[in-house]
Short mmCIF file of C-alpha atoms and ligand atoms in Angstrom, two decimals:
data_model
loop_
_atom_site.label_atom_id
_atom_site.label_comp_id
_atom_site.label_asym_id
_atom_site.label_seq_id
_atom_site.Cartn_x
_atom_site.Cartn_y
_atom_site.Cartn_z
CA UNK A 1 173.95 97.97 -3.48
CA UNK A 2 173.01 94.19 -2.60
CA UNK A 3 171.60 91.64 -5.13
CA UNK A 4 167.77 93.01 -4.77
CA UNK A 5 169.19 96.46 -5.45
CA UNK A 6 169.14 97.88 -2.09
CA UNK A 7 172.15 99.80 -0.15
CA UNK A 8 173.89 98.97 2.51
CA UNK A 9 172.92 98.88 6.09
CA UNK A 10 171.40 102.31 7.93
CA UNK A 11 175.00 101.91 9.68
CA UNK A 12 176.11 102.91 6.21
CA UNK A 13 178.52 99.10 6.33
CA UNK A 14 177.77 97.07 3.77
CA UNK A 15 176.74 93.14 5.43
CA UNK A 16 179.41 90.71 5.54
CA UNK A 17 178.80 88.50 2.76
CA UNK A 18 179.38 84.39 2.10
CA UNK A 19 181.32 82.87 -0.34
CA UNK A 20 178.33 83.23 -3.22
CA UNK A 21 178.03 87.10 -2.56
CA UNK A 22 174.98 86.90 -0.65
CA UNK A 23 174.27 88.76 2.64
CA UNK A 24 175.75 86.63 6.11
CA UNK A 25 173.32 86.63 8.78
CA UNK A 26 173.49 85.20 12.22
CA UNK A 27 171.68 82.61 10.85
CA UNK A 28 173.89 80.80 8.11
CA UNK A 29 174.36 77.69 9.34
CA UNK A 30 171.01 76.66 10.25
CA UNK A 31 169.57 75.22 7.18
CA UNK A 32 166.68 78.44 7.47
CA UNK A 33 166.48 80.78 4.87
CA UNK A 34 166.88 84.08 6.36
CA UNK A 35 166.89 87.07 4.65
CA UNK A 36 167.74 90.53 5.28
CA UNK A 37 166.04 94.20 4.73
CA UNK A 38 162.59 92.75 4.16
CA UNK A 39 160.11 95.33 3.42
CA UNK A 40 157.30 95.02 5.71
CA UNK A 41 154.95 97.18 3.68
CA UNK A 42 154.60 93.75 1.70
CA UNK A 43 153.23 91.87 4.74
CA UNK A 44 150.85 94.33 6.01
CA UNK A 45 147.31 95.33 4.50
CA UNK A 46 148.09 98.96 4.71
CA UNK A 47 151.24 98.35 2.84
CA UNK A 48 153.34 101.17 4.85
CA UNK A 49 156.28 101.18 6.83
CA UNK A 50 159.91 100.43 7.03
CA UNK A 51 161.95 97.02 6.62
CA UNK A 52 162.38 94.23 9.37
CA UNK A 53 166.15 93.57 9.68
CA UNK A 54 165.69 89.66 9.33
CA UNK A 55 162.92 87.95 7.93
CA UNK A 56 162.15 84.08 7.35
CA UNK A 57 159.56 81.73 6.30
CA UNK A 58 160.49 78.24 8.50
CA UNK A 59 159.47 74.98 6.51
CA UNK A 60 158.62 73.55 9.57
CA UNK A 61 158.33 73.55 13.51
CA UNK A 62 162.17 72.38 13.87
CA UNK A 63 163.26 75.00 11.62
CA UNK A 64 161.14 77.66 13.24
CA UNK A 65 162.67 76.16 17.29
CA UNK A 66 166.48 76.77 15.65
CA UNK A 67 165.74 80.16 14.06
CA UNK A 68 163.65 81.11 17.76
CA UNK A 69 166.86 79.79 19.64
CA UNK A 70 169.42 81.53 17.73
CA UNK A 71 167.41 84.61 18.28
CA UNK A 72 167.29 84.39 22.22
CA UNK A 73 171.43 83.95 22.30
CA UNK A 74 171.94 86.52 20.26
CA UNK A 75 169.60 88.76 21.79
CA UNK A 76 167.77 89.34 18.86
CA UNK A 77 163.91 90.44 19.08
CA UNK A 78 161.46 88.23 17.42
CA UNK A 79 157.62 89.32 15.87
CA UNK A 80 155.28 87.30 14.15
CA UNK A 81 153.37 88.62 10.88
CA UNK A 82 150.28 86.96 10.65
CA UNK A 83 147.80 88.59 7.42
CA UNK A 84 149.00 92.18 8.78
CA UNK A 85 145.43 93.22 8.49
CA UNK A 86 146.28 94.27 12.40
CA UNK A 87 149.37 95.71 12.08
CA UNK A 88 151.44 99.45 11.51
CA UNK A 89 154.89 99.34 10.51
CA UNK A 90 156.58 102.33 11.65
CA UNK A 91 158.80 104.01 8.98
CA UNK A 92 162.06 102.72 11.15
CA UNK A 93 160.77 99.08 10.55
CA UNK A 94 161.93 96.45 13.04
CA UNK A 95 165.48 96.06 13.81
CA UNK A 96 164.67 91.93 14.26
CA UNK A 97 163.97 89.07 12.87
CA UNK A 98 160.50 88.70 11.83
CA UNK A 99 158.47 85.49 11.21
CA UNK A 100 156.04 84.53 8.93
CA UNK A 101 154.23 80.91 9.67
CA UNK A 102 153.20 80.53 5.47
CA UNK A 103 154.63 77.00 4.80
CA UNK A 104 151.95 73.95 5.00
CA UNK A 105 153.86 72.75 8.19
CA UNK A 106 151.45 75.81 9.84
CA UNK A 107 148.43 75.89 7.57
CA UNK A 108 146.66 72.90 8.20
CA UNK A 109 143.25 72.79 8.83
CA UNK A 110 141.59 68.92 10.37
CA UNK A 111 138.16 68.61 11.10
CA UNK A 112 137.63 65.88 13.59
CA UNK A 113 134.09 66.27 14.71
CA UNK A 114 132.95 68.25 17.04
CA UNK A 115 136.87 69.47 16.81
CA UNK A 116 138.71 71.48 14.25
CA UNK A 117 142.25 71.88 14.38
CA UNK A 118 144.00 74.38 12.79
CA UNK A 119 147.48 75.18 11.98
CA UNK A 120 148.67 79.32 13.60
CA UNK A 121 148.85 80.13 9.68
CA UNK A 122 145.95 79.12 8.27
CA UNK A 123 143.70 81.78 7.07
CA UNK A 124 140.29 82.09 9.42
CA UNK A 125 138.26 82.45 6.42
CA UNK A 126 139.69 78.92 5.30
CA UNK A 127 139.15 77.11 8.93
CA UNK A 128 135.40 79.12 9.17
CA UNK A 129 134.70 77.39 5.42
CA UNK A 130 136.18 74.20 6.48
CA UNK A 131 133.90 73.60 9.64
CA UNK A 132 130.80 75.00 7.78
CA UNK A 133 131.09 71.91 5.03
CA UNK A 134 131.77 69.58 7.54
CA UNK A 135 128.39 70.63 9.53
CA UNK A 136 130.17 72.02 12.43
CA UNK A 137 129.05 75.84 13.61
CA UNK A 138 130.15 78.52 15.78
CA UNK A 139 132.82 79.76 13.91
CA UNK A 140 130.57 80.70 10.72
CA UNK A 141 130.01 84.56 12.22
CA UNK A 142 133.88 85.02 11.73
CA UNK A 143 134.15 84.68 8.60
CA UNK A 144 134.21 88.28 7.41
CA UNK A 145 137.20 89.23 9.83
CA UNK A 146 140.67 89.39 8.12
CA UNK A 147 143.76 87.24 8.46
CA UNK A 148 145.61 84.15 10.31
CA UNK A 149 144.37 81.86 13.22
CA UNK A 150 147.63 82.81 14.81
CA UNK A 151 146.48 86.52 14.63
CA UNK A 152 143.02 85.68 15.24
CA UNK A 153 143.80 83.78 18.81
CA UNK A 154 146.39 86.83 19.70
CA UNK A 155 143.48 89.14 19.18
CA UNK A 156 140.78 87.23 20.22
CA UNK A 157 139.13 88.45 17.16
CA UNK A 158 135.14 88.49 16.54
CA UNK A 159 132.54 90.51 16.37
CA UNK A 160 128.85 90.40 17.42
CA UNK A 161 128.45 87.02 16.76
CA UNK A 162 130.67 86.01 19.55
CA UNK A 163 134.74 85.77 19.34
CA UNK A 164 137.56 83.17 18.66
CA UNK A 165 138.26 82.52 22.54
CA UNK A 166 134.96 81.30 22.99
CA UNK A 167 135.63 78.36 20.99
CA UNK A 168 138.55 77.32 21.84
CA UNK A 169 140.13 74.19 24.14
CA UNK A 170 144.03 74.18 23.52
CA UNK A 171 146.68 76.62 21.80
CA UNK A 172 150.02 75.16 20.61
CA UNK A 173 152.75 77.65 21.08
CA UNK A 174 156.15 77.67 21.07
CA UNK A 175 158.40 79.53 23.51
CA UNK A 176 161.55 81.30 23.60
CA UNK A 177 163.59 79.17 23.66
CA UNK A 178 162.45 76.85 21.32
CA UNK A 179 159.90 74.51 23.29
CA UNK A 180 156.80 73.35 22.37
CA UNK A 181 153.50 72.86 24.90
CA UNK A 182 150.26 72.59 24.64
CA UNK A 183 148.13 75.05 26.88
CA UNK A 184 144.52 74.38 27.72
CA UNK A 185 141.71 76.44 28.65
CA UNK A 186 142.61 76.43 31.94
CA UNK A 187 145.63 78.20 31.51
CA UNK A 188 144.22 80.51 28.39
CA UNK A 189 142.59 83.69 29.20
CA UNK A 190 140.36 85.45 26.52
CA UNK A 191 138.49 89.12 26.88
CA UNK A 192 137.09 91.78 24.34
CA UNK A 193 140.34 91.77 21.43
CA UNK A 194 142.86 90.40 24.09
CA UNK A 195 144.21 87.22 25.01
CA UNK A 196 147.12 86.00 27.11
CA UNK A 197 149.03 84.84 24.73
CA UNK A 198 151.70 87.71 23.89
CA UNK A 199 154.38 85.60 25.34
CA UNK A 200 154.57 82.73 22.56
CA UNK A 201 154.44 82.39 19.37
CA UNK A 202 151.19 80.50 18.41
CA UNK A 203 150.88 77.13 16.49
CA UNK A 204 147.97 75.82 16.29
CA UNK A 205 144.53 75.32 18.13
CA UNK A 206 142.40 72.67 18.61
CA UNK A 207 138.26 74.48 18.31
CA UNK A 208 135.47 72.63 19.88
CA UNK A 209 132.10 73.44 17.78
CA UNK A 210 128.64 72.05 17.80
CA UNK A 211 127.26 69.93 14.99
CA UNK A 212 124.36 71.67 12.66
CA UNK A 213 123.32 70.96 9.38
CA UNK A 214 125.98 71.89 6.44
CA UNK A 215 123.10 73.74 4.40
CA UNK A 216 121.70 75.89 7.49
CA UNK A 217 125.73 77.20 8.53
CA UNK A 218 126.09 77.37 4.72
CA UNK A 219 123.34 80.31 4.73
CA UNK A 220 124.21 81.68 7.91
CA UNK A 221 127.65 82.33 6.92
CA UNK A 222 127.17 83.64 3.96
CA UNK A 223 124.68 85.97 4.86
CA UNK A 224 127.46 87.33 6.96
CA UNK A 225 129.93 87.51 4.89
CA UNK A 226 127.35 89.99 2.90
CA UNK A 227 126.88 91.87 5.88
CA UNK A 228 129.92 92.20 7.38
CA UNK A 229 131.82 92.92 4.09
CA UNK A 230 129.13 95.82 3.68
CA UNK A 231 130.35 97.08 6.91
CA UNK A 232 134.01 97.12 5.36
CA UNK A 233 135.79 99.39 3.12
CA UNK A 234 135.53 98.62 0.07
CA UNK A 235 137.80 98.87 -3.14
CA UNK A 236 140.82 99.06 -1.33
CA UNK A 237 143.24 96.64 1.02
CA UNK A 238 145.14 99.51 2.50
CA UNK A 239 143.03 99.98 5.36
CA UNK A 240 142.84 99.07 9.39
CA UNK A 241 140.90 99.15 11.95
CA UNK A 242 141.64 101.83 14.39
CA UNK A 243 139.78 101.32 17.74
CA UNK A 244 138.50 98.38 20.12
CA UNK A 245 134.37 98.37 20.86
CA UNK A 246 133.76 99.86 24.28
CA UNK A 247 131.74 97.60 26.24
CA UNK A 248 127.98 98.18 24.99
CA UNK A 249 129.11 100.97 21.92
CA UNK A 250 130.71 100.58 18.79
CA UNK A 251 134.15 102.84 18.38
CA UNK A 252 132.62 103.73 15.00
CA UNK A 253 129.13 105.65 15.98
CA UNK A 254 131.58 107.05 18.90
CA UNK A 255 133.68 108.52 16.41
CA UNK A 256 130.64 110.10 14.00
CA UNK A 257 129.01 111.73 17.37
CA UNK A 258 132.30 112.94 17.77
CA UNK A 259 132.46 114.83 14.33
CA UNK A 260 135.51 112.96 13.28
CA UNK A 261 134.23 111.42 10.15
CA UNK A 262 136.07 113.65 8.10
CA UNK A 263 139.56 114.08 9.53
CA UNK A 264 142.45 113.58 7.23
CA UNK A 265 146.24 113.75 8.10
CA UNK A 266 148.55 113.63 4.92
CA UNK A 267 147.52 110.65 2.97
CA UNK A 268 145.50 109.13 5.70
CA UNK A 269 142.04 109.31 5.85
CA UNK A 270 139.28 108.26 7.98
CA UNK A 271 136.86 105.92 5.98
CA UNK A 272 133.60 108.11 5.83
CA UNK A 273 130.78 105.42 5.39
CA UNK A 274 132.46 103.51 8.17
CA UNK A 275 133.71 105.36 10.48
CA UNK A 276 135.95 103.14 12.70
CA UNK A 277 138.26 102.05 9.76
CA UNK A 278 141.43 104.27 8.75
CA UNK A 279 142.68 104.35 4.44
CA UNK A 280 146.08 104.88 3.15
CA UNK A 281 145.94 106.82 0.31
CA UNK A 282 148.79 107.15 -2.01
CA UNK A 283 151.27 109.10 -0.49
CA UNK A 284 150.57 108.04 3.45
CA UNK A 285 153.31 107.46 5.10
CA UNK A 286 152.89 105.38 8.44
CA UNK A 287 153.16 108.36 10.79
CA UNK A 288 150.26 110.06 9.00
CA UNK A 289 148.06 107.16 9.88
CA UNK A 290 149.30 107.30 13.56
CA UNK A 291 148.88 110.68 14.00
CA UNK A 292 145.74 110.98 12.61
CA UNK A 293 144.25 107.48 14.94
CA UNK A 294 145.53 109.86 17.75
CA UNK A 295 143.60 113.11 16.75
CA UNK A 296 140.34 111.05 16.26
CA UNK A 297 141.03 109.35 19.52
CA UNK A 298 141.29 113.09 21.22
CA UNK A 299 138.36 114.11 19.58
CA UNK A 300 136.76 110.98 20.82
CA UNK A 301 137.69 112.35 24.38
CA UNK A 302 137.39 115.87 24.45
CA UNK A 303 133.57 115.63 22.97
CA UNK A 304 132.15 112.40 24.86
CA UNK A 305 134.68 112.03 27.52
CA UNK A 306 135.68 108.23 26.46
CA UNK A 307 139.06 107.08 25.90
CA UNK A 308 139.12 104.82 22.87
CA UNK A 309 141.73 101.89 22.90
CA UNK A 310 143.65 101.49 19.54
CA UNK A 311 142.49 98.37 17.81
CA UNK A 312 145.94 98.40 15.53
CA UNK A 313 149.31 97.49 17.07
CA UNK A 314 152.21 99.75 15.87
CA UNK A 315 155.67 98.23 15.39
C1 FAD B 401 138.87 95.32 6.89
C2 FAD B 401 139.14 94.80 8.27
C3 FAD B 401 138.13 94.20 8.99
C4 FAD B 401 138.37 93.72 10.28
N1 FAD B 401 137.34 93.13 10.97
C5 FAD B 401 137.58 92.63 12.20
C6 FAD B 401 136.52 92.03 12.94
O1 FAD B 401 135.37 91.94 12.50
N2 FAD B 401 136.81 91.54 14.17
C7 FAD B 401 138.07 91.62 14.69
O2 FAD B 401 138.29 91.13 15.81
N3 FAD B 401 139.08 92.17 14.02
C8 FAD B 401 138.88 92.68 12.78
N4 FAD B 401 139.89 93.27 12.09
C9 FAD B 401 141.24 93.33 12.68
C10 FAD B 401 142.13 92.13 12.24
O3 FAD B 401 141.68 91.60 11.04
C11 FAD B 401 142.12 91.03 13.28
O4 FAD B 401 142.73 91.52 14.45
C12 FAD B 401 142.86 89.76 12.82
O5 FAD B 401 142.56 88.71 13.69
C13 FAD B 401 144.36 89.94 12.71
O6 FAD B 401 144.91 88.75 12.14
P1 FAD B 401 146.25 88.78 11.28
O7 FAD B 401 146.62 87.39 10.95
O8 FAD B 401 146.11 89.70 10.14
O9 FAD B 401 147.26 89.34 12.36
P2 FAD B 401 148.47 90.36 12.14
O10 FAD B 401 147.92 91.69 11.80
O11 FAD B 401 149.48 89.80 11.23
O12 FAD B 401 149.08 90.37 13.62
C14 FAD B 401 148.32 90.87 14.70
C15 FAD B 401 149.06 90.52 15.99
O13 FAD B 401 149.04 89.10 16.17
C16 FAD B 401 150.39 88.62 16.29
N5 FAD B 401 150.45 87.30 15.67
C17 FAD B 401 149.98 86.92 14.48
N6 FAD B 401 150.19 85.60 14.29
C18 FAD B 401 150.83 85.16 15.40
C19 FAD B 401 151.32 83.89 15.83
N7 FAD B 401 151.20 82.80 15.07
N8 FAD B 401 151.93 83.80 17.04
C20 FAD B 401 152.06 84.89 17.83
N9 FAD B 401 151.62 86.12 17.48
C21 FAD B 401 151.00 86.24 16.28
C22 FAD B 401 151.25 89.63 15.58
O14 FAD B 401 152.60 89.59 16.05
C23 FAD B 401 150.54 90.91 15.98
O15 FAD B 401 150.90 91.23 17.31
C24 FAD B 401 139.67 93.80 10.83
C25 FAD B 401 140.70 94.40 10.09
C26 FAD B 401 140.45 94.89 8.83
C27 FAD B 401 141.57 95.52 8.07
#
């Protein structure tokens, strides 16, 4: 057993360990706290799933270009977590190093009328209440959707009030091998929850919104907070979303006309009053909530004849 009382590696070989008698990583000399066997079901709203194999928390853009280098010689995969309200950990975990952009060098939030920029980590909810008091709208319809700009511009997250990409005019992202650029819209492409940016990690964005009165957003986005938190499970965190909209239908009435309301696998459950949203119960184990997205996706197909895309990404 290690200091945080866990074995040794699935190899059954204990980590080679530095002078202090904590675990080496390939890491060590980089000034980045790294550690090892993080437990992903702490990271992710439906709390399930296996350990990544590295995990940091970078203080700041250099640290985060070292830790992104080191990866690429050493061959080593590389995820971002954003709020994990989008994301499945399989019960294997990821044998990688995953990233988490939580320190103030990524959560910044400037309003620069009509511009907001934002820092990849920053909670949407924050950036939506930031523009509202500063009288700047368009983002005010978000405000009831879950997680990190970062995961927000990945997804291109929204809802009927419009989405994310709409808004924005540049994306800071880093690339493999450390670099930073700036991309404009020119070279961003947004569509219903996709964008092209699953080949960086993201930094930041720059939001162009239109000037309204603080009082009038104020109203607006509370009212749909009220709403769209209705629309949400509620009394419980340990829930996802399973499928995308099809153009011009909701996933969720798609999956009531199908009669899979009430399917269950193990501990997972499909959230009666709103039908689009999966809930771990107790004993769910990740595979019980991907088996059961794939039987109401079947049902979904074998009684409307519509293929539903998944909405959650599986690691
Ligand atoms: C209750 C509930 C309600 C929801 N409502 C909505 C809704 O109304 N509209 C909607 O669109 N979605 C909704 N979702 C889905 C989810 O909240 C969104 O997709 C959200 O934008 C995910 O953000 P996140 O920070 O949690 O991303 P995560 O789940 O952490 O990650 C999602 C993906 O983005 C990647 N990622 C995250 N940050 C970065 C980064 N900085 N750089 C590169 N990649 C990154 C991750 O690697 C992963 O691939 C809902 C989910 C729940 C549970």
């Amino acid at each position: 057993m290690n200091k945080r009382g866990q074995a040794a590696t699935s190899s059954g070989a204990a980590p080679p360990v530095d002078g202090a008698g904590h675990a080496a990583t390939p890491f060590d000399d980089l000034g980045v706290a790294v550690s090892r066997r993080e437990p992903l079901a702490h990271h992710t709203w439906l709390g399930l799933g296996g350990e990544a194999k590295f995990f940091c928390e970078p203080v700041d853009v250099e640290a985060l270009a070292r830790v992104v280098r080191r990866c690429r010689e050493q061959g080593i995969p590389v995820k971002v977590i954003g709020g994990g309200s989008n994301v499945l950990v399989s019960a294997d975990g990821f044998t990688g190093m995953v990233v988490r952009l939580s320190a103030p060098a990524f959560c910044g939030i400037d309003v620069a009328a009509p511009s907001v920029r934002a820092g990849a980590g920053a909670k949407l909810v924050h950036v939506v209440s930031a523009a509202v008091q500063a009288g700047l709208s368009g983002l005010e319809t978000l405000v009831d959707v879950p997680g990190t700009v970062g995961g927000a511009l990945v997804g291109n997250a929204g809802g009927k009030g419009g989405d994310i990409g709409e808004l924005v005019a540049d994306v800071t992202v880093m690339l493999a091998d450390g670099t930073v650029e700036t991309r404009d819209v020119g070279r961003l492409a947004f569509e219903a929850r996709w964008s092209n940016l699953d080949d960086c990690i993201v930094l930041a964005c720059r939001l162009d919104l239109d000037a309204e009165p603080a009082h009038l957003l104020t109203k607006r986005m509370q009212k749909q907070w009220i709403v769209g938190r209705s629309e949400q499970p509620s009394g419980t965190r340990s829930v996802a979303m399973m499928f995308k909209d099809p153009l011009g239908m909701t996933a969720e009435s798609l999956v009531v006309q199908a009669g899979a309301r009430d399917l269950r696998v193990g501990g997972a459950a499909v959230y009666g009053p709103h039908a689009n949203y999966v809930v771990a119960g107790p004993q769910c184990t990740s595979q019980d909530v991907r088996t059961l997205v794939e039987q109401v996706r079947t049902r979904v197909r074998d009684a409307l004849g519509i293929d539903l895309t998944p909405q959650i990404e599986v690691w």
